[in-house]
Coordinates of N, CA and C in Angstrom, one line a residue:
Chain A
D14 N 27.8 -7.6 12.6 CA 27.3 -7.6 11.1 C 28.2 -8.6 10.3
V15 N 27.5 -9.3 9.4 CA 28.2 -10.1 8.4 C 28.9 -9.2 7.4
K16 N 30.1 -9.5 7.1 CA 30.8 -8.7 6.2 C 31.3 -9.7 5.0
V17 N 30.8 -9.5 3.8 CA 31.2 -10.2 2.6 C 31.9 -9.2 1.8
T18 N 33.1 -9.6 1.4 CA 34.1 -8.5 0.7 C 34.5 -9.1 -0.6
Q19 N 34.2 -8.5 -1.7 CA 34.6 -8.9 -3.0 C 35.8 -8.0 -3.4
S20 N 36.8 -8.6 -4.0 CA 38.2 -8.0 -4.1 C 38.1 -6.7 -5.0
S21 N 37.2 -6.6 -6.0 CA 37.2 -5.5 -6.9 C 35.8 -5.1 -7.1
R22 N 35.6 -3.7 -7.1 CA 34.2 -3.2 -7.5 C 34.1 -3.1 -9.0
Y23 N 35.2 -2.9 -9.7 CA 35.1 -2.7 -11.2 C 36.4 -3.5 -11.7
L24 N 36.2 -4.2 -12.8 CA 37.3 -4.9 -13.3 C 37.2 -4.9 -14.9
V25 N 38.3 -4.6 -15.6 CA 38.2 -4.7 -17.0 C 39.3 -5.7 -17.5
K26 N 38.8 -6.6 -18.3 CA 39.8 -7.7 -18.8 C 39.6 -7.9 -20.3
R27 N 40.5 -8.7 -21.0 CA 40.4 -8.9 -22.4 C 39.9 -10.3 -22.7
T28 N 39.4 -10.4 -23.8 CA 38.9 -11.7 -24.3 C 40.0 -12.7 -24.2
G29 N 39.8 -13.9 -23.7 CA 40.7 -14.9 -23.6 C 41.6 -15.0 -22.4
E30 N 41.5 -13.9 -21.6 CA 42.2 -14.0 -20.3 C 41.6 -14.9 -19.3
K31 N 42.4 -15.3 -18.4 CA 41.9 -16.1 -17.2 C 41.7 -15.1 -16.1
V32 N 40.4 -15.1 -15.6 CA 40.0 -14.0 -14.7 C 39.6 -14.6 -13.3
F33 N 40.1 -14.0 -12.2 CA 39.8 -14.5 -10.9 C 39.1 -13.5 -10.1
L34 N 37.8 -13.8 -9.6 CA 37.1 -13.0 -8.7 C 37.1 -13.6 -7.4
E35 N 37.5 -12.7 -6.4 CA 37.7 -13.3 -5.1 C 36.6 -12.8 -4.1
C36 N 36.1 -13.6 -3.2 CA 35.2 -13.2 -2.2 C 35.6 -13.8 -0.8
V37 N 35.5 -13.0 0.2 CA 35.9 -13.4 1.5 C 34.8 -12.9 2.5
Q38 N 34.5 -13.8 3.3 CA 33.5 -13.6 4.4 C 34.1 -13.8 5.8
D39 N 33.6 -13.0 6.8 CA 34.3 -13.0 8.0 C 33.5 -13.6 9.2
M40 N 32.4 -14.4 8.8 CA 31.5 -15.0 9.8 C 31.6 -16.5 9.9
D41 N 32.6 -17.1 9.3 CA 32.7 -18.6 9.5 C 31.5 -19.2 8.9
H42 N 31.0 -18.7 7.8 CA 29.8 -19.3 7.2 C 30.2 -20.5 6.3
E43 N 29.4 -21.5 6.4 CA 29.6 -22.8 5.6 C 29.3 -22.6 4.1
N44 N 28.2 -21.9 3.9 CA 27.8 -21.8 2.4 C 28.2 -20.5 1.8
M45 N 28.6 -20.6 0.5 CA 29.0 -19.5 -0.2 C 28.5 -19.7 -1.7
F46 N 28.2 -18.5 -2.3 CA 27.5 -18.5 -3.6 C 28.1 -17.5 -4.5
W47 N 28.1 -17.8 -5.8 CA 28.4 -16.8 -6.9 C 27.2 -16.7 -7.8
Y48 N 26.7 -15.5 -8.1 CA 25.6 -15.1 -8.9 C 26.2 -14.1 -10.1
R49 N 25.5 -14.1 -11.1 CA 25.6 -13.0 -12.1 C 24.3 -12.4 -12.3
Q50 N 24.3 -11.0 -12.4 CA 23.0 -10.3 -12.6 C 23.1 -9.5 -13.9
D51 N 22.2 -9.7 -14.7 CA 22.1 -9.0 -16.0 C 20.7 -8.4 -16.2
P52 N 20.7 -7.2 -16.8 CA 19.3 -6.6 -17.0 C 18.3 -7.5 -17.7
G53 N 17.2 -7.6 -17.1 CA 16.1 -8.5 -17.7 C 16.2 -9.9 -17.4
L54 N 17.3 -10.4 -16.8 CA 17.5 -11.8 -16.5 C 17.6 -12.0 -15.0
G55 N 17.6 -11.0 -14.2 CA 17.6 -11.2 -12.7 C 18.9 -11.7 -12.3
L56 N 18.8 -12.5 -11.1 CA 20.0 -13.1 -10.6 C 20.0 -14.6 -10.9
R57 N 21.1 -15.0 -11.4 CA 21.3 -16.4 -11.8 C 22.5 -17.0 -11.1
L58 N 22.3 -18.2 -10.5 CA 23.2 -18.9 -9.7 C 24.3 -19.6 -10.6
I59 N 25.6 -19.3 -10.3 CA 26.6 -19.9 -11.2 C 27.1 -21.2 -10.4
Y60 N 27.6 -21.1 -9.2 CA 28.1 -22.1 -8.5 C 27.8 -21.7 -7.0
F61 N 27.8 -22.9 -6.2 CA 27.8 -22.6 -4.7 C 28.6 -23.7 -4.0
S62 N 28.8 -23.5 -2.8 CA 29.7 -24.4 -2.0 C 29.1 -24.6 -0.7
Y63 N 28.9 -25.9 -0.4 CA 28.5 -26.3 1.0 C 29.5 -25.9 2.1
D64 N 30.7 -26.2 1.8 CA 31.8 -26.1 2.8 C 33.1 -26.2 2.1
V65 N 34.2 -26.2 2.9 CA 35.5 -26.1 2.3 C 35.7 -27.3 1.3
K66 N 36.2 -27.0 0.2 CA 36.5 -27.9 -0.9 C 35.3 -28.6 -1.5
M67 N 34.2 -28.1 -1.2 CA 32.9 -28.7 -1.8 C 32.4 -27.6 -2.7
K68 N 31.8 -28.1 -3.9 CA 31.3 -27.2 -4.8 C 30.1 -27.9 -5.6
E69 N 29.1 -27.1 -5.9 CA 28.0 -27.6 -6.7 C 27.7 -26.6 -7.8
K70 N 27.4 -27.2 -9.0 CA 26.9 -26.3 -10.1 C 25.6 -25.7 -9.7
G71 N 25.5 -24.5 -10.2 CA 24.2 -23.7 -10.2 C 23.4 -23.8 -11.5
D72 N 22.8 -22.8 -11.8 CA 22.0 -22.9 -13.1 C 22.8 -22.6 -14.3
I73 N 23.8 -21.8 -14.2 CA 24.6 -21.4 -15.4 C 26.1 -21.6 -15.2
P74 N 26.6 -22.8 -15.0 CA 28.1 -22.9 -14.7 C 29.0 -22.9 -15.9
E75 N 28.5 -23.0 -17.0 CA 29.2 -23.1 -18.2 C 30.2 -21.9 -18.4
G76 N 31.5 -22.3 -18.6 CA 32.5 -21.2 -18.7 C 33.1 -20.7 -17.5
Y77 N 32.7 -21.3 -16.4 CA 33.1 -20.8 -15.0 C 33.7 -22.1 -14.2
S78 N 34.5 -21.8 -13.3 CA 34.9 -22.8 -12.3 C 35.0 -22.0 -11.0
V79 N 35.2 -22.7 -9.9 CA 35.3 -22.2 -8.6 C 36.3 -22.9 -7.7
S80 N 36.8 -22.2 -6.7 CA 37.7 -22.9 -5.7 C 37.3 -22.4 -4.4
R81 N 37.3 -23.4 -3.4 CA 37.1 -23.1 -2.0 C 38.1 -23.9 -1.2
E82 N 39.3 -23.3 -1.1 CA 40.4 -24.0 -0.3 C 40.3 -23.7 1.2
K83 N 39.8 -22.5 1.5 CA 39.6 -22.1 2.9 C 38.2 -21.7 3.1
K84 N 37.7 -21.9 4.3 CA 36.3 -21.6 4.6 C 35.9 -20.3 4.3
E85 N 36.7 -19.3 4.5 CA 36.3 -17.8 4.3 C 36.4 -17.3 2.9
R86 N 37.0 -18.1 2.0 CA 37.3 -17.6 0.6 C 36.7 -18.4 -0.4
F87 N 36.0 -17.8 -1.4 CA 35.3 -18.5 -2.4 C 35.7 -17.8 -3.7
S88 N 36.4 -18.4 -4.6 CA 36.9 -17.8 -5.8 C 36.1 -18.2 -7.1
L89 N 35.8 -17.3 -7.9 CA 35.1 -17.6 -9.2 C 36.2 -17.4 -10.3
I90 N 36.3 -18.4 -11.2 CA 37.4 -18.4 -12.2 C 36.7 -18.4 -13.6
L91 N 37.1 -17.5 -14.4 CA 36.6 -17.5 -15.8 C 37.8 -17.9 -16.6
E92 N 37.8 -19.2 -17.0 CA 39.0 -19.9 -17.6 C 39.5 -19.2 -18.9
S93 N 38.6 -18.7 -19.7 CA 39.0 -18.0 -20.9 C 37.9 -17.0 -21.2
A94 N 38.1 -15.8 -20.7 CA 36.9 -14.7 -20.7 C 36.4 -14.5 -22.0
S95 N 35.1 -14.4 -22.1 CA 34.5 -14.0 -23.4 C 33.5 -12.7 -23.1
T96 N 33.2 -12.0 -24.2 CA 32.5 -10.8 -24.1 C 31.1 -11.1 -23.4
N97 N 30.6 -12.3 -23.6 CA 29.2 -12.5 -23.1 C 29.3 -12.8 -21.6
Q98 N 30.5 -12.7 -21.0 CA 30.6 -12.8 -19.5 C 30.7 -11.4 -18.9
T99 N 30.6 -10.4 -19.7 CA 30.4 -9.0 -19.2 C 29.2 -9.0 -18.3
S100 N 29.4 -8.6 -17.1 CA 28.2 -8.7 -16.1 C 28.5 -8.1 -14.8
M101 N 27.5 -8.1 -13.9 CA 27.7 -7.8 -12.5 C 27.7 -9.2 -11.8
Y102 N 28.8 -9.4 -11.0 CA 28.9 -10.6 -10.2 C 28.8 -10.4 -8.8
L103 N 28.0 -11.2 -8.2 CA 27.7 -11.1 -6.8 C 28.0 -12.3 -5.9
C104 N 28.7 -12.1 -4.9 CA 29.0 -13.2 -4.0 C 28.2 -13.1 -2.7
A105 N 27.8 -14.3 -2.2 CA 27.0 -14.3 -0.9 C 27.5 -15.4 0.0
S106 N 27.2 -15.3 1.2 CA 27.5 -16.4 2.2 C 26.3 -16.6 3.1
R107 N 26.3 -17.8 3.8 CA 25.2 -18.0 4.6 C 25.6 -19.1 5.7
I108 N 25.1 -19.0 6.9 CA 25.4 -19.9 7.9 C 24.5 -21.2 7.5
Y109 N 25.1 -22.4 7.8 CA 24.3 -23.6 7.4 C 23.4 -24.0 8.5
R110 N 22.3 -23.3 8.5 CA 21.2 -23.5 9.5 C 19.9 -23.2 8.8
E111 N 18.9 -24.0 9.0 CA 17.6 -23.8 8.4 C 17.1 -22.4 8.5
R112 N 16.5 -21.9 7.4 CA 15.8 -20.7 7.4 C 16.7 -19.4 7.6
Q113 N 17.9 -19.5 7.3 CA 18.8 -18.4 7.4 C 19.0 -17.7 6.1
P114 N 19.1 -16.4 6.0 CA 19.3 -15.8 4.8 C 20.8 -15.8 4.2
Q115 N 20.8 -15.4 3.0 CA 22.2 -15.2 2.4 C 22.6 -13.7 2.7
H116 N 23.9 -13.4 2.8 CA 24.4 -12.1 2.9 C 25.3 -11.8 1.8
F117 N 25.2 -10.7 1.1 CA 25.8 -10.4 -0.1 C 26.9 -9.4 0.0
G118 N 28.0 -9.5 -0.9 CA 28.9 -8.5 -1.1 C 28.4 -7.3 -2.0
D119 N 29.3 -6.4 -2.2 CA 28.8 -5.2 -3.0 C 28.9 -5.5 -4.5
G120 N 29.5 -6.6 -4.9 CA 29.4 -6.8 -6.3 C 30.7 -6.5 -7.0
T121 N 31.0 -7.1 -8.2 CA 32.1 -6.7 -9.1 C 31.5 -6.6 -10.4
R122 N 31.7 -5.4 -11.0 CA 31.2 -5.1 -12.4 C 32.3 -5.5 -13.2
L123 N 32.1 -6.6 -14.1 CA 33.3 -7.0 -14.8 C 33.0 -6.7 -16.3
S124 N 33.9 -6.1 -17.0 CA 33.8 -5.9 -18.5 C 34.9 -6.7 -19.1
I125 N 34.4 -7.4 -20.2 CA 35.4 -8.2 -21.1 C 35.4 -7.5 -22.3
L126 N 36.6 -7.0 -22.8 CA 36.7 -6.3 -24.0 C 37.3 -7.2 -25.2
Chain B
G1 N 7.7 -26.7 -9.9 CA 8.8 -26.2 -9.0 C 8.5 -24.9 -8.3
N2 N 9.3 -24.7 -7.3 CA 9.2 -23.4 -6.6 C 9.5 -22.2 -7.4
S3 N 8.7 -21.1 -7.1 CA 8.9 -19.9 -7.9 C 8.4 -18.7 -7.1
V4 N 8.9 -17.5 -7.4 CA 8.5 -16.3 -6.9 C 8.1 -15.3 -8.0
T5 N 7.0 -14.6 -7.8 CA 6.5 -13.7 -8.8 C 6.4 -12.4 -8.2
Q6 N 7.0 -11.3 -8.7 CA 6.8 -10.0 -8.2 C 6.1 -9.1 -9.3
M7 N 5.5 -8.0 -8.8 CA 4.9 -7.1 -9.7 C 6.0 -6.4 -10.5
E8 N 5.6 -6.2 -11.8 CA 6.6 -5.5 -12.6 C 6.8 -4.1 -12.3
G9 N 8.0 -3.6 -12.5 CA 8.3 -2.2 -12.4 C 8.5 -1.6 -13.7
P10 N 9.0 -0.4 -13.8 CA 9.3 0.4 -12.6 C 8.1 1.0 -11.9
V11 N 8.2 1.2 -10.6 CA 7.1 1.9 -9.8 C 7.6 3.2 -9.5
T12 N 6.8 4.2 -9.8 CA 7.3 5.6 -9.6 C 6.2 6.2 -8.6
L13 N 6.8 6.8 -7.5 CA 5.9 7.4 -6.5 C 6.5 8.7 -6.1
S14 N 5.7 9.5 -5.6 CA 6.0 10.8 -5.0 C 6.4 10.6 -3.6
E15 N 7.4 11.5 -3.1 CA 7.8 11.3 -1.7 C 6.6 11.4 -0.7
E16 N 6.7 10.5 0.3 CA 5.5 10.4 1.4 C 4.4 9.5 0.9
A17 N 4.4 9.0 -0.3 CA 3.3 8.1 -0.7 C 3.4 6.8 -0.1
F18 N 2.4 6.0 -0.1 CA 2.3 4.7 0.4 C 2.8 3.7 -0.7
L19 N 3.6 2.8 -0.2 CA 4.2 1.8 -1.1 C 3.7 0.4 -0.9
T20 N 3.3 -0.3 -1.9 CA 3.1 -1.7 -1.9 C 3.8 -2.3 -3.1
I21 N 4.6 -3.3 -2.9 CA 5.2 -4.2 -3.9 C 4.7 -5.7 -3.7
N22 N 4.0 -6.1 -4.7 CA 3.4 -7.5 -4.5 C 4.4 -8.5 -4.8
C23 N 4.3 -9.6 -4.0 CA 5.1 -10.8 -4.2 C 4.2 -12.0 -3.8
T24 N 4.2 -12.9 -4.8 CA 3.5 -14.2 -4.5 C 4.5 -15.3 -4.8
Y25 N 4.2 -16.5 -4.1 CA 5.1 -17.5 -4.3 C 4.4 -18.9 -4.5
T26 N 5.1 -19.8 -5.1 CA 4.7 -21.2 -5.2 C 5.9 -22.0 -4.5
A27 N 5.4 -22.8 -3.5 CA 6.5 -23.7 -2.8 C 5.7 -24.8 -2.1
T28 N 6.4 -25.9 -1.9 CA 5.8 -26.9 -1.1 C 6.3 -26.7 0.4
G29 N 5.4 -27.1 1.3 CA 5.7 -26.9 2.7 C 5.6 -25.5 3.2
Y30 N 6.6 -25.1 4.1 CA 6.6 -23.9 4.7 C 7.9 -23.2 4.4
P31 N 8.0 -22.4 3.3 CA 9.3 -21.9 3.0 C 9.6 -20.7 4.0
S32 N 10.8 -20.1 4.0 CA 11.1 -18.9 4.6 C 11.2 -17.9 3.5
L33 N 10.8 -16.6 3.8 CA 10.6 -15.6 2.8 C 11.4 -14.4 3.2
F34 N 12.0 -13.7 2.2 CA 12.9 -12.6 2.4 C 12.6 -11.5 1.4
W35 N 12.9 -10.3 1.8 CA 13.0 -9.1 0.9 C 14.4 -8.6 1.0
Y36 N 15.0 -8.4 -0.2 CA 16.3 -7.8 -0.3 C 16.1 -6.5 -1.1
V37 N 17.1 -5.5 -0.8 CA 17.0 -4.2 -1.5 C 18.5 -4.0 -2.1
Q38 N 18.4 -3.6 -3.3 CA 19.7 -3.2 -4.1 C 19.7 -1.8 -4.4
Y39 N 20.5 -1.0 -3.8 CA 20.7 0.4 -4.2 C 21.6 0.5 -5.4
P40 N 21.5 1.5 -6.3 CA 22.3 1.6 -7.5 C 23.8 1.3 -7.3
G41 N 24.3 0.4 -8.0 CA 25.7 0.1 -8.1 C 26.2 -0.7 -6.9
E42 N 25.3 -1.3 -6.1 CA 25.7 -2.0 -4.9 C 25.1 -3.4 -5.0
G43 N 25.5 -4.2 -4.0 CA 25.0 -5.6 -3.9 C 23.7 -5.6 -3.2
L44 N 23.2 -6.8 -2.9 CA 21.9 -6.9 -2.3 C 22.0 -6.8 -0.7
Q45 N 21.1 -6.1 -0.1 CA 21.0 -6.1 1.4 C 19.8 -6.8 1.8
L46 N 19.9 -7.5 2.9 CA 18.7 -8.1 3.4 C 17.9 -7.0 4.2
L47 N 16.6 -6.9 3.7 CA 15.8 -5.9 4.3 C 14.9 -6.4 5.5
L48 N 14.3 -7.6 5.2 CA 13.5 -8.2 6.2 C 13.2 -9.7 5.9
K49 N 12.7 -10.4 6.9 CA 12.4 -11.9 6.6 C 11.3 -12.3 7.5
A50 N 10.8 -13.5 7.1 CA 9.7 -14.1 7.9 C 9.8 -15.6 7.7
T51 N 9.8 -16.3 8.7 CA 10.1 -17.8 8.6 C 8.9 -18.7 8.9
K52 N 7.7 -18.2 9.3 CA 6.5 -19.0 9.4 C 5.3 -18.1 9.1
A53 N 4.2 -18.8 8.9 CA 2.9 -18.2 8.5 C 2.5 -17.2 9.6
D54 N 2.0 -16.0 9.1 CA 1.6 -14.9 10.0 C 2.7 -14.0 10.6
D55 N 3.9 -14.5 10.4 CA 5.0 -13.7 10.9 C 5.0 -12.3 10.1
K56 N 5.4 -11.3 10.8 CA 5.6 -10.0 10.1 C 7.0 -9.6 10.3
G57 N 7.7 -9.4 9.1 CA 9.1 -8.9 9.2 C 9.0 -7.4 9.0
S58 N 9.9 -6.7 9.7 CA 10.0 -5.2 9.6 C 11.4 -4.7 9.7
N59 N 11.6 -3.6 9.1 CA 12.9 -3.0 9.1 C 12.9 -1.6 8.4
K60 N 13.4 -0.5 8.9 CA 13.5 0.7 8.3 C 12.2 1.3 7.8
G61 N 11.1 0.9 8.4 CA 9.8 1.4 8.1 C 9.1 0.5 7.1
F62 N 9.8 -0.5 6.5 CA 9.2 -1.5 5.7 C 8.6 -2.6 6.5
E63 N 7.5 -3.2 5.9 CA 6.9 -4.4 6.6 C 6.4 -5.4 5.5
A64 N 6.4 -6.6 5.9 CA 5.8 -7.6 5.0 C 5.3 -8.7 5.9
T65 N 4.1 -9.3 5.6 CA 3.5 -10.4 6.5 C 3.4 -11.6 5.6
Y66 N 3.8 -12.6 6.2 CA 3.8 -14.0 5.5 C 2.4 -14.6 5.6
R67 N 1.7 -14.6 4.4 CA 0.3 -15.0 4.3 C 0.3 -16.3 3.5
K68 N 0.2 -17.4 4.3 CA 0.2 -18.7 3.7 C -1.1 -19.0 2.9
E69 N -2.2 -18.5 3.4 CA -3.5 -18.7 2.6 C -3.5 -18.1 1.3
T70 N -2.8 -17.0 1.1 CA -2.8 -16.4 -0.2 C -1.4 -16.5 -0.9
T71 N -0.5 -17.2 -0.2 CA 0.9 -17.5 -0.7 C 1.5 -16.2 -1.2
S72 N 1.4 -15.2 -0.2 CA 1.9 -13.8 -0.5 C 2.8 -13.3 0.6
F73 N 3.6 -12.3 0.2 CA 4.6 -11.7 1.1 C 4.8 -10.2 0.6
H74 N 3.7 -9.4 0.6 CA 3.8 -8.1 -0.1 C 4.6 -7.2 0.8
L75 N 5.4 -6.3 0.2 CA 6.2 -5.3 0.9 C 5.5 -4.0 0.9
E76 N 5.5 -3.4 2.1 CA 4.7 -2.1 2.3 C 5.6 -1.1 3.0
K77 N 5.3 0.1 2.8 CA 5.9 1.2 3.6 C 4.9 2.4 3.6
G78 N 4.7 3.0 4.7 CA 3.7 4.0 4.8 C 4.0 5.4 4.2
S79 N 5.3 5.7 4.1 CA 5.7 6.9 3.6 C 7.1 6.8 3.1
V80 N 7.2 6.8 1.7 CA 8.5 6.6 1.1 C 9.3 7.8 0.9
Q81 N 10.6 7.7 0.9 CA 11.5 8.7 0.7 C 12.3 8.7 -0.5
V82 N 13.0 9.7 -1.0 CA 13.7 9.6 -2.2 C 14.9 8.6 -2.0
S83 N 15.3 8.5 -0.8 CA 16.4 7.5 -0.6 C 16.0 6.0 -0.6
D84 N 14.7 5.8 -0.7 CA 14.2 4.4 -0.9 C 14.3 3.9 -2.3
S85 N 14.7 4.8 -3.2 CA 14.8 4.4 -4.6 C 15.8 3.3 -4.8
A86 N 15.4 2.2 -5.3 CA 16.2 1.0 -5.4 C 15.5 -0.1 -6.1
V87 N 16.1 -1.2 -6.2 CA 15.4 -2.4 -6.8 C 15.2 -3.4 -5.6
Y88 N 14.0 -3.9 -5.5 CA 13.6 -4.7 -4.4 C 13.3 -6.2 -4.9
F89 N 13.9 -7.1 -4.2 CA 13.8 -8.5 -4.6 C 13.1 -9.3 -3.5
C90 N 12.1 -10.1 -3.9 CA 11.5 -11.1 -3.0 C 12.2 -12.4 -3.2
A91 N 12.4 -13.2 -2.2 CA 13.1 -14.5 -2.4 C 12.4 -15.5 -1.4
L92 N 12.6 -16.8 -1.8 CA 12.2 -17.8 -0.8 C 13.3 -18.9 -0.7
S93 N 13.3 -19.5 0.5 CA 14.1 -20.7 0.7 C 13.2 -21.8 1.4
D94 N 13.1 -22.9 0.7 CA 12.3 -24.0 1.3 C 13.2 -25.0 2.0
R95 N 12.5 -25.9 2.6 CA 13.4 -26.9 3.4 C 14.4 -27.6 2.6
A96 N 14.0 -28.0 1.4 CA 14.8 -28.8 0.5 C 16.1 -27.9 0.1
S97 N 15.7 -26.7 -0.3 CA 16.9 -25.8 -0.7 C 17.8 -25.5 0.5
S98 N 17.1 -25.4 1.7 CA 18.0 -25.1 2.9 C 18.9 -26.2 3.1
N99 N 18.5 -27.5 2.8 CA 19.4 -28.6 3.0 C 20.3 -28.7 1.8
Q100 N 20.1 -28.0 0.7 CA 21.1 -28.0 -0.3 C 21.9 -26.8 -0.5
G101 N 22.4 -26.4 0.7 CA 23.4 -25.3 0.7 C 22.7 -24.0 0.8
G102 N 21.3 -24.0 1.0 CA 20.6 -22.7 1.3 C 20.4 -21.9 0.1
K103 N 20.1 -22.5 -1.0 CA 19.9 -21.8 -2.3 C 18.5 -21.0 -2.1
L104 N 18.6 -19.8 -2.7 CA 17.4 -18.9 -2.7 C 16.8 -18.9 -4.1
I105 N 15.5 -18.8 -4.1 CA 14.7 -18.6 -5.4 C 14.3 -17.1 -5.4
F106 N 14.6 -16.3 -6.3 CA 14.4 -14.9 -6.3 C 13.4 -14.6 -7.4
G107 N 12.6 -13.5 -7.1 CA 11.7 -12.9 -8.1 C 12.7 -12.1 -9.0
Q108 N 12.1 -11.5 -10.0 CA 12.8 -10.7 -11.0 C 13.2 -9.4 -10.5
G109 N 12.7 -9.0 -9.4 CA 13.0 -7.6 -8.9 C 12.0 -6.5 -9.4
T110 N 11.8 -5.5 -8.5 CA 10.9 -4.4 -8.9 C 11.7 -3.1 -8.6
E111 N 11.8 -2.3 -9.6 CA 12.5 -1.1 -9.4 C 11.5 0.0 -8.9
L112 N 12.0 0.6 -7.8 CA 11.2 1.8 -7.2 C 11.9 3.1 -7.5
S113 N 11.2 4.1 -8.0 CA 11.7 5.4 -8.1 C 10.9 6.3 -7.4
V114 N 11.5 7.1 -6.4 CA 10.6 8.0 -5.6 C 11.1 9.5 -6.0
K115 N 10.1 10.3 -6.4 CA 10.4 11.6 -6.8 C 10.1 12.6 -5.7
P116 N 11.0 13.7 -5.5 CA 10.7 14.6 -4.5 C 9.4 15.4 -4.8

């Protein structure tokens, strides 16, 4: 079974802090993704990565950056956290092959105070 | 552009009732279709998938058939349990998005509540 592990289930940070959300997968998947999920807005793609050191903006990249230095790890960075970034963050990974699904972690519920 | 439309929730059923959650899509070519389930406080789990027309995906008593003629992928279960209470997401991946890192297009999700 694919295992996608997010470093924290719950996180509380203060406005203006630099926040790191970590995601690790154990299946040597090339593709990795970061989403945020908000009531009434569904899942929105923030960033994704084709492979190591590669990144692409998703639908809502503003206020975020990412890092993919190793194949198994994809980090989401909030450069200066704001209250409107309070949300559920979901990481996913996928093997780079046609018609394959994404596999998700358990999510990190982030509160910015 | 490509899109996925799900029936709005919440859907409330009694235990052992029959479940249908409608999902229709708009896409070019032959997309792959997926159903994901999200239990309260958790991430999304892949429930089932279908990769070509007339394929039937099935898992844990849930089924969905890829209907190209009606561009639909409705989720069904013959007898729901309280433990099936969750949010269900329909999603698609077309050839272009597969080649662009495998992005998925999600529906808005349908909340299911099953009462004893």
